[in-house]
PDB file of C-alpha atoms in Angstrom:
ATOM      1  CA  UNK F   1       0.000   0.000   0.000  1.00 76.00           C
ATOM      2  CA  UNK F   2       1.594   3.049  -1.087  1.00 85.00           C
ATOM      3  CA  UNK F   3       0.690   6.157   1.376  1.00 92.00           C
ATOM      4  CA  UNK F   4       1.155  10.325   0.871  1.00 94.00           C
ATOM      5  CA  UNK F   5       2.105  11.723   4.047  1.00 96.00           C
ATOM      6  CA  UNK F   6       1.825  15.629   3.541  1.00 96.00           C
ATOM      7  CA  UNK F   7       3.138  17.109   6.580  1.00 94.00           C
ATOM      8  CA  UNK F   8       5.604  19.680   7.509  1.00 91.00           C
ATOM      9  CA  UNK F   9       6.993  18.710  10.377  1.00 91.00           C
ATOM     10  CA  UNK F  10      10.244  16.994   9.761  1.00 92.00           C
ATOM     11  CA  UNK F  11      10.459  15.033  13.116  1.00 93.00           C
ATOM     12  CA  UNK F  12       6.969  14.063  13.412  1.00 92.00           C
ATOM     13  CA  UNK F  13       7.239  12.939   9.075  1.00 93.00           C
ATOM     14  CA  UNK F  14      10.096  11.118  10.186  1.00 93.00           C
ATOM     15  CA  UNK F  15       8.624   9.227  13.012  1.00 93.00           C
ATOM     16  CA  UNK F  16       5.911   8.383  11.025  1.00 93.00           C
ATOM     17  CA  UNK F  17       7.408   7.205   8.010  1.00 92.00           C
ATOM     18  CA  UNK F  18       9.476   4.898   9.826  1.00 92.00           C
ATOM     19  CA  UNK F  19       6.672   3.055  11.143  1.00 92.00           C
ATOM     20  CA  UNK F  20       4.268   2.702   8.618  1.00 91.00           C
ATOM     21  CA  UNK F  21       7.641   1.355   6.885  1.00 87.00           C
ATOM     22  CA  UNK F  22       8.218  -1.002   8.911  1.00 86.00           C
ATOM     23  CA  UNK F  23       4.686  -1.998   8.660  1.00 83.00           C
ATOM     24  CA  UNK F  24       5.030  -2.568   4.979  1.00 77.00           C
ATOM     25  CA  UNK F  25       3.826   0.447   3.735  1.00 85.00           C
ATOM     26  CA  UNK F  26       5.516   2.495   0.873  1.00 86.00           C
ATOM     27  CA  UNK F  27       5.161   6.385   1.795  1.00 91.00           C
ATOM     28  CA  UNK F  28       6.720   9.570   0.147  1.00 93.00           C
ATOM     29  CA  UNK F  29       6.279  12.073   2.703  1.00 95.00           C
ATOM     30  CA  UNK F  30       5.524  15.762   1.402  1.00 95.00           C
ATOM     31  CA  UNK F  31       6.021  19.246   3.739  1.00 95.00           C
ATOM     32  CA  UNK F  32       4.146  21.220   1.235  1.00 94.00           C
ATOM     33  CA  UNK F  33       0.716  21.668  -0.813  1.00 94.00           C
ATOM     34  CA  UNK F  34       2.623  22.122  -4.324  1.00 94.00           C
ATOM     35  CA  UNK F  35       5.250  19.146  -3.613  1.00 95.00           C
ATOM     36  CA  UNK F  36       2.148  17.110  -2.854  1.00 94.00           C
ATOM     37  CA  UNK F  37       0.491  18.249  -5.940  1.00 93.00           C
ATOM     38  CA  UNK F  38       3.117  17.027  -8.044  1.00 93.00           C
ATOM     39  CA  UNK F  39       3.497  13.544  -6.414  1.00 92.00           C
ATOM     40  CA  UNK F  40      -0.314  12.993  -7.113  1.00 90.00           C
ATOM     41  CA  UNK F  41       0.429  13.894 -10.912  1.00 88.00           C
ATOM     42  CA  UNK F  42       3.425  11.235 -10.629  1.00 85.00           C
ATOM     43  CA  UNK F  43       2.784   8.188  -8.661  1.00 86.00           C
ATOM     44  CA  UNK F  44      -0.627   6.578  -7.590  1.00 84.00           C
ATOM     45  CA  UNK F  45      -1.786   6.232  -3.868  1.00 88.00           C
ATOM     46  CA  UNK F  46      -3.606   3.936  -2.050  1.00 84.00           C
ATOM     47  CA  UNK F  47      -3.981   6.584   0.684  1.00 91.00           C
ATOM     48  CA  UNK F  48      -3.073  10.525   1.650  1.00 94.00           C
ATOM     49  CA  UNK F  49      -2.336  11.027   4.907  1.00 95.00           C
ATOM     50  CA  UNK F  50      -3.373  15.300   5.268  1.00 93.00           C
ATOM     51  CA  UNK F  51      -2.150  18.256   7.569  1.00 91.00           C
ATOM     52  CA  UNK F  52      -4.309  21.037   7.458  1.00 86.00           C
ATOM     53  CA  UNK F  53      -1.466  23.741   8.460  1.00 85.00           C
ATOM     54  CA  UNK F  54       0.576  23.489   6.027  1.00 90.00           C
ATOM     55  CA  UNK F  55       3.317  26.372   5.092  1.00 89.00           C
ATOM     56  CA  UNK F  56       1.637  27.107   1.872  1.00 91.00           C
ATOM     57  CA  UNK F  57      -2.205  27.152   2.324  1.00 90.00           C
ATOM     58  CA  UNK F  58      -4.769  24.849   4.108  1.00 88.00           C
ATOM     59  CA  UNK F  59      -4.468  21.101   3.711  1.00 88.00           C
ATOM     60  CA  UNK F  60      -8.217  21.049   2.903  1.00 87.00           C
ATOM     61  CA  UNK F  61      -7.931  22.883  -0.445  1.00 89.00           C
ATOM     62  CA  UNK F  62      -6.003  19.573  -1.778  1.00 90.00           C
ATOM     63  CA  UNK F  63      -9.010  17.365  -1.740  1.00 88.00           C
ATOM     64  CA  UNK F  64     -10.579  19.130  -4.998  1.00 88.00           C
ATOM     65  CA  UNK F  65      -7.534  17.646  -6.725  1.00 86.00           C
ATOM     66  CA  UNK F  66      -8.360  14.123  -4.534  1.00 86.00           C
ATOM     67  CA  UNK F  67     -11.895  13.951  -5.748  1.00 82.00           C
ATOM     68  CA  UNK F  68     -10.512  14.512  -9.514  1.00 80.00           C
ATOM     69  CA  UNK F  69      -8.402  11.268  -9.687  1.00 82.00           C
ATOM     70  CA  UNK F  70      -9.647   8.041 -11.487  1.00 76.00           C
ATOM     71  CA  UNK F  71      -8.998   6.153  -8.426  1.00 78.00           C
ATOM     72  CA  UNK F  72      -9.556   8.200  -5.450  1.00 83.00           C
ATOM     73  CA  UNK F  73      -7.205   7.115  -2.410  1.00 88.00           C
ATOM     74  CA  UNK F  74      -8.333   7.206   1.237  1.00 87.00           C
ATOM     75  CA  UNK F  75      -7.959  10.620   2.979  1.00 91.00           C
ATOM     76  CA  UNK F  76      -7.017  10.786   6.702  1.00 92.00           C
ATOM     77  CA  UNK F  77      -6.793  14.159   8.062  1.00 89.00           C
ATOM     78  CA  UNK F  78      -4.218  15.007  10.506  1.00 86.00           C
ATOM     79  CA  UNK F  79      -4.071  18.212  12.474  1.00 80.00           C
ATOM     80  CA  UNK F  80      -3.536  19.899  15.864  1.00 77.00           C
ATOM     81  CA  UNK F  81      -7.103  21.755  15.151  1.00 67.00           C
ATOM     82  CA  UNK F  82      -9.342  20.283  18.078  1.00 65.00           C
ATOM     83  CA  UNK F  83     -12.709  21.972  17.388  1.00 65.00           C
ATOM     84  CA  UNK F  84     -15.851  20.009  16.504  1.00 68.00           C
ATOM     85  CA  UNK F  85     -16.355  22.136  13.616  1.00 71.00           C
ATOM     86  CA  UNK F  86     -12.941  22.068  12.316  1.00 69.00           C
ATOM     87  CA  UNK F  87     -13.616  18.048  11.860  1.00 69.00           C
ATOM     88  CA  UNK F  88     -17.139  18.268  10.774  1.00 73.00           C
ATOM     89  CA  UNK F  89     -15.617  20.590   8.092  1.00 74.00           C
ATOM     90  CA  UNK F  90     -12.796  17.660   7.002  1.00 72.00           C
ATOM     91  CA  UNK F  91     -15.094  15.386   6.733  1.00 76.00           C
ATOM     92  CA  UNK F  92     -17.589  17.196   4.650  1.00 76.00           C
ATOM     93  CA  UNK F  93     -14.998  18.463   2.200  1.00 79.00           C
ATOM     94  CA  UNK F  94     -14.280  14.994   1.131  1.00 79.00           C
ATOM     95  CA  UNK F  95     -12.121  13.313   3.819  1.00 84.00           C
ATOM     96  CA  UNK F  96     -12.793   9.763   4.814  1.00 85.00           C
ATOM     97  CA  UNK F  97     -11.342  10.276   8.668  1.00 86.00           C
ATOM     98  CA  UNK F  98      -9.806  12.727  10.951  1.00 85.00           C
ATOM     99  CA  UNK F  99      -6.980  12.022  13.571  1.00 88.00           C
ATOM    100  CA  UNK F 100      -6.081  14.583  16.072  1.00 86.00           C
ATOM    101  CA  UNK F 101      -2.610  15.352  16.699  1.00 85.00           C
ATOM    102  CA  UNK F 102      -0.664  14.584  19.424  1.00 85.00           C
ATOM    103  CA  UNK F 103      -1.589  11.148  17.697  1.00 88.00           C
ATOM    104  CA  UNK F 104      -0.543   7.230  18.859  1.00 89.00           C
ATOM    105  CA  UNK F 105       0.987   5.435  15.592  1.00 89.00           C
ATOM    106  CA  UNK F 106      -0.663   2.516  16.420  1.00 90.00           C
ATOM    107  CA  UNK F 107      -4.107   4.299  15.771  1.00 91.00           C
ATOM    108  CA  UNK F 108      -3.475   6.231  12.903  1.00 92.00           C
ATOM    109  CA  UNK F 109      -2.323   2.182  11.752  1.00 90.00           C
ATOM    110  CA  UNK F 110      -5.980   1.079  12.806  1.00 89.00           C
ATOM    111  CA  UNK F 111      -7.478   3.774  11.212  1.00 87.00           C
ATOM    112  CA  UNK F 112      -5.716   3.233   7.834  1.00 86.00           C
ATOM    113  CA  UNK F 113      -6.868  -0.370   7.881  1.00 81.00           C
ATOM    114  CA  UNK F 114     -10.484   0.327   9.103  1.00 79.00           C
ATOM    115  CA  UNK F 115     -10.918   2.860   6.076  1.00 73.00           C
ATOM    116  CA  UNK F 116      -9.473   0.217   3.556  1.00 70.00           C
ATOM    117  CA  UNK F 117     -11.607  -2.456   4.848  1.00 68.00           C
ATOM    118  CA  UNK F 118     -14.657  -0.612   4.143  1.00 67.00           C
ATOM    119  CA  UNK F 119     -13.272   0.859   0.590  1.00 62.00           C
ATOM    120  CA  UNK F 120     -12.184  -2.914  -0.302  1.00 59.00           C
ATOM    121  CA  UNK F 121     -14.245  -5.029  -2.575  1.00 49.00           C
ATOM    122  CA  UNK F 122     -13.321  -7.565  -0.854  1.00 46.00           C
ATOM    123  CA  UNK F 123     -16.051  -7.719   2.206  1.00 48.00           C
ATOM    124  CA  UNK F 124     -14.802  -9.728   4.099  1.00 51.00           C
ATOM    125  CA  UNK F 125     -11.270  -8.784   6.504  1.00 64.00           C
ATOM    126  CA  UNK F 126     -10.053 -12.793   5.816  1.00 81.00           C
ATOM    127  CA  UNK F 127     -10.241 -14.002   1.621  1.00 86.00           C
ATOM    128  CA  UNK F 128     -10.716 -17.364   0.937  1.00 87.00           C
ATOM    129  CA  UNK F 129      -9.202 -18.750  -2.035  1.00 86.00           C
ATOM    130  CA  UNK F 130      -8.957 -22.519  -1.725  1.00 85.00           C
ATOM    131  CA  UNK F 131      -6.475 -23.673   0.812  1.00 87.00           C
ATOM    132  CA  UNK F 132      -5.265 -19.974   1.074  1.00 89.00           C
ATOM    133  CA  UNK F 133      -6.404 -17.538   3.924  1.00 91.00           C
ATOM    134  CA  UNK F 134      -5.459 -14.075   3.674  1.00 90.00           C
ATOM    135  CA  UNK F 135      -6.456 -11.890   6.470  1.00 87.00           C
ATOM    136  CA  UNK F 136      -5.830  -8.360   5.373  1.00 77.00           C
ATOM    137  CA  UNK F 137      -6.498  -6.680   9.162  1.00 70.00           C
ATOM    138  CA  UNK F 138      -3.932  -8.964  10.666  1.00 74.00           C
ATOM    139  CA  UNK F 139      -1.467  -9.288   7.874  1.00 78.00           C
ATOM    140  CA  UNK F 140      -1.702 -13.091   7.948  1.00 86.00           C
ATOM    141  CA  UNK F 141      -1.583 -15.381   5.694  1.00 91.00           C
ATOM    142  CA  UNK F 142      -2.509 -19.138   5.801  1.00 91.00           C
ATOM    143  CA  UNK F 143      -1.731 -21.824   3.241  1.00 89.00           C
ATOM    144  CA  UNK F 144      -3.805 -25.510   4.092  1.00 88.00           C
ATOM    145  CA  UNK F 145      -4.020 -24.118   7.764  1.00 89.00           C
ATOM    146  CA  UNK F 146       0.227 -23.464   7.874  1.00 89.00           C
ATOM    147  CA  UNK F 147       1.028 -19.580   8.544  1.00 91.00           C
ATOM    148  CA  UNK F 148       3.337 -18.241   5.594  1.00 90.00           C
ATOM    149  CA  UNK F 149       5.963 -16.110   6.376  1.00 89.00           C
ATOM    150  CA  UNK F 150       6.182 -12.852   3.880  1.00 88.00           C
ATOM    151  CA  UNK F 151       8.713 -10.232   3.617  1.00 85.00           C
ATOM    152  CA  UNK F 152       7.436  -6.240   4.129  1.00 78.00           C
ATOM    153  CA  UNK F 153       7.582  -5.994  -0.338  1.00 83.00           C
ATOM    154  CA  UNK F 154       5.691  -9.578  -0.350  1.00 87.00           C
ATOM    155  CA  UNK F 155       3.061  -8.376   1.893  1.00 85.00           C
ATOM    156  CA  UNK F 156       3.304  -4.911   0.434  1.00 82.00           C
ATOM    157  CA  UNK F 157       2.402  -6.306  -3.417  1.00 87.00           C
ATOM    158  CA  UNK F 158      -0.142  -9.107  -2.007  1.00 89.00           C
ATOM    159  CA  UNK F 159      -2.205  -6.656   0.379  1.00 84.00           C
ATOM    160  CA  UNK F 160      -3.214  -4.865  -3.614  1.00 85.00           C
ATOM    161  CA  UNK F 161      -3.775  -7.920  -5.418  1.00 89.00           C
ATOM    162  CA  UNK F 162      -6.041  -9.328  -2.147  1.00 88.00           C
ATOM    163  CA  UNK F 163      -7.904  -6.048  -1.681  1.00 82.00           C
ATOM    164  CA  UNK F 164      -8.990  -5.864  -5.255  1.00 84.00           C
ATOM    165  CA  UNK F 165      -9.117 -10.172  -5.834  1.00 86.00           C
ATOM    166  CA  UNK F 166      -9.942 -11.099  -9.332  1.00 88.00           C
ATOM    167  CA  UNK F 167      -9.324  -7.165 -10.685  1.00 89.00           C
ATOM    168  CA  UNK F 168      -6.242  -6.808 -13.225  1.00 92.00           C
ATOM    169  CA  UNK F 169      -3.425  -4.639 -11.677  1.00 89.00           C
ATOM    170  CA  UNK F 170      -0.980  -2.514 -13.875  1.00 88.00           C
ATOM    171  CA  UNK F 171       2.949  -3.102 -13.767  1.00 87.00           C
ATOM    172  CA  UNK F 172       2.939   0.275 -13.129  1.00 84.00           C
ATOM    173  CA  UNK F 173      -0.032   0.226 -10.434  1.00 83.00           C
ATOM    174  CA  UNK F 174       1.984  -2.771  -8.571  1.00 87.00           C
ATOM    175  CA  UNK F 175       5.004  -1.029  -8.580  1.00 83.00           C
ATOM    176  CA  UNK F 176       4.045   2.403  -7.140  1.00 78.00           C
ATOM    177  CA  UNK F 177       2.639  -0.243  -4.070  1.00 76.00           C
ATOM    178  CA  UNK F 178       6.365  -1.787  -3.863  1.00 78.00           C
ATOM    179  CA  UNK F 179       8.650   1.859  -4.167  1.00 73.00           C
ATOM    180  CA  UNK F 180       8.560   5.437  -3.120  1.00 70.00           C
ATOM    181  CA  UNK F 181      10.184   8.098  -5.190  1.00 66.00           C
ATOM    182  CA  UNK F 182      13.833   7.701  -3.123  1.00 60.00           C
ATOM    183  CA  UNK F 183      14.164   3.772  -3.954  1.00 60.00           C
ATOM    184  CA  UNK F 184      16.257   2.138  -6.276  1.00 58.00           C
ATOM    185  CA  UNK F 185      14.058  -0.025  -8.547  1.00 57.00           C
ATOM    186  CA  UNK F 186      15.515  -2.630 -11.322  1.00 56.00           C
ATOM    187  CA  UNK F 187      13.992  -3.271 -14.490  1.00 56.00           C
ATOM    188  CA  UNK F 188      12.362  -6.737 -13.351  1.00 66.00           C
ATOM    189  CA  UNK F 189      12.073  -6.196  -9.204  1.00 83.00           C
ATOM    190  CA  UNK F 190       7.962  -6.817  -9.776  1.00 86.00           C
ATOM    191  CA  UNK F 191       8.510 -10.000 -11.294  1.00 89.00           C
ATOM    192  CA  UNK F 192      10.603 -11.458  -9.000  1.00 89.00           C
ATOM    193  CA  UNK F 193       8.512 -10.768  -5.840  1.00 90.00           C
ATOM    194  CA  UNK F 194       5.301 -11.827  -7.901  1.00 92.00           C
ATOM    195  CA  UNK F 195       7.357 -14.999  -8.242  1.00 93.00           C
ATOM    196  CA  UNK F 196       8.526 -15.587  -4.472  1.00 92.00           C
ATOM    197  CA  UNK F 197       4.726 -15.048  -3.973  1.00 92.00           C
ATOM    198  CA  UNK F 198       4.091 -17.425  -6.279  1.00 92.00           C
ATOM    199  CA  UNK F 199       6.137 -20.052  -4.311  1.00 91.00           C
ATOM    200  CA  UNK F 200       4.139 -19.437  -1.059  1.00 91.00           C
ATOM    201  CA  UNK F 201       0.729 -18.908  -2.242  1.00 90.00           C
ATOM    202  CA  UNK F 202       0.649 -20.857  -4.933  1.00 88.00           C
ATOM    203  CA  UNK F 203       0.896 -20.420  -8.551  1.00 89.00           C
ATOM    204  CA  UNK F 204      -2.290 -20.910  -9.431  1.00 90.00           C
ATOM    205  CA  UNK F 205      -3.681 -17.594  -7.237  1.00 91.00           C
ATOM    206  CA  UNK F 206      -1.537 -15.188  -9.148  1.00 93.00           C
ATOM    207  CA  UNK F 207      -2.515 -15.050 -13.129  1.00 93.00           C
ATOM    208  CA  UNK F 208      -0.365 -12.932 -15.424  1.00 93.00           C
ATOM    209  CA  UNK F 209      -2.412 -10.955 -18.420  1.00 90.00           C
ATOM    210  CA  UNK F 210       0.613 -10.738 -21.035  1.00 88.00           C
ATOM    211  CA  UNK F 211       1.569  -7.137 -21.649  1.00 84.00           C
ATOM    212  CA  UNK F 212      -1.062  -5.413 -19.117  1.00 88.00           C
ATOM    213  CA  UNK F 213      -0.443  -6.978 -15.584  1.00 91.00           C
ATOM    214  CA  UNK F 214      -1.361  -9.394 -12.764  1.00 94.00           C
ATOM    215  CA  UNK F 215      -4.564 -10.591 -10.835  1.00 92.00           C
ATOM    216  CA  UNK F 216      -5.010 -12.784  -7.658  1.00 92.00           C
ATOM    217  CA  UNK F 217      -8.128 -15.499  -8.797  1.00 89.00           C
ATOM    218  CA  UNK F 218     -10.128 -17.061  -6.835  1.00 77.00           C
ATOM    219  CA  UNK F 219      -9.906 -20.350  -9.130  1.00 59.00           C
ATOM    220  CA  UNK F 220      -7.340 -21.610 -11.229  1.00 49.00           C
ATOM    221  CA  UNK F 221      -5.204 -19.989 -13.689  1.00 41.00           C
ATOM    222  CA  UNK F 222      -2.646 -20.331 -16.227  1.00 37.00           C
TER     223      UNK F 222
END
């Protein structure tokens, strides 16, 4: 899952960054409206994480641009603002939560999986394909009743295909969930964590649509 952060404070970007990281989240972190703008022109995300005081205008005045995009991503609104109105206001320009700041990690974490439960297609928070188990609020997955062990990039790659099961994926779409602007990417990194996924899952969950991209299917594939 690939995550904005907009956010001008460096320590508190920082701190954040590092653990949705190490949660297996992608995120470019932006300290400014226009730097924001530009990344949403460049790179497709799964979810924005908003402050509302920003150095160069309200956070708010961002979600126009939001609402615009084929795929709208999730919009969590983070400020210091406490008032009632101040949230009802967030919420009625187009954001999908609000967080308060001083903020715990771990809820802003909850709070990023509650909204993509409820934006998945996927209705349930554990997919059933087969023998396979994928529980996308607990970041376990279950082969024939065994856990499978995944790396942060395997998780980060399967958590899109399982969200969206059975809808075709872009290379490009796949890899904007694996890297942020500052990685180092090699011409075929995509295809060798689809197959180590492969390996663990199963080849017959992960179909490839020559030329256009990859699926997870709920049946089997070729």
């Amino acid at each position: 899952m690939r995550v904005l952060l907009v956010e001008d404070d460096e320590a508190l970007s920082e701190a954040v960054c590092g653990y949705l990281r190490a949660k297996a989240f992608v995120v470019d972190a932006m300290p400014s409206l226009a730097q924001a703008s530009a990344a949403l022109h460049a790179a497709q995300y799964a979810a924005v994480l908003l402050d509302l005081h920003l150095t160069d205008g309200d956070g708010l005045s961002l979600l126009p641009q939001l609402r615009g995009l084929k795929e709208r991503p999730i919009v969590i609104v983070l400020t210091a603002r406490d008032q009632v109105s101040d949230r009802i206001h967030g919420l009625d320009a187009g954001a999908d939560d609000y967080l308060v700041k001083p903020y715990d990690p771990g809820e802003l974490l909850a709070r990023l999986r509650a909204v993509e439960r409820r934006r998945s297609t996927a209705q349930l928070p554990v997919l059933h394909l087969g023998e396979l188990q994928i529980d996308l609020s607990r970041e376990q997955v279950r082969r024939a009743g065994v856990p499978m062990a995944l790396t942060q990039k395997e998780w980060a790659l399967l958590r899109v295909l399982a969200t969206r099961p059975d809808h075709l994926h872009t290379r490009e779409r796949l890899q904007d969930a694996l890297y942020g602007f500052d990685d180092d990417t090699g011409s075929n990194t995509l295809e060798v964590f689809i197959s180590r996924l492969r390996r663990k899952l199963g080849r017959e969950h992960i179909e490839t649509v020559r030329g256009l991209g990859y699926r997870l299917v709920r049946g089997n594939a070729a």
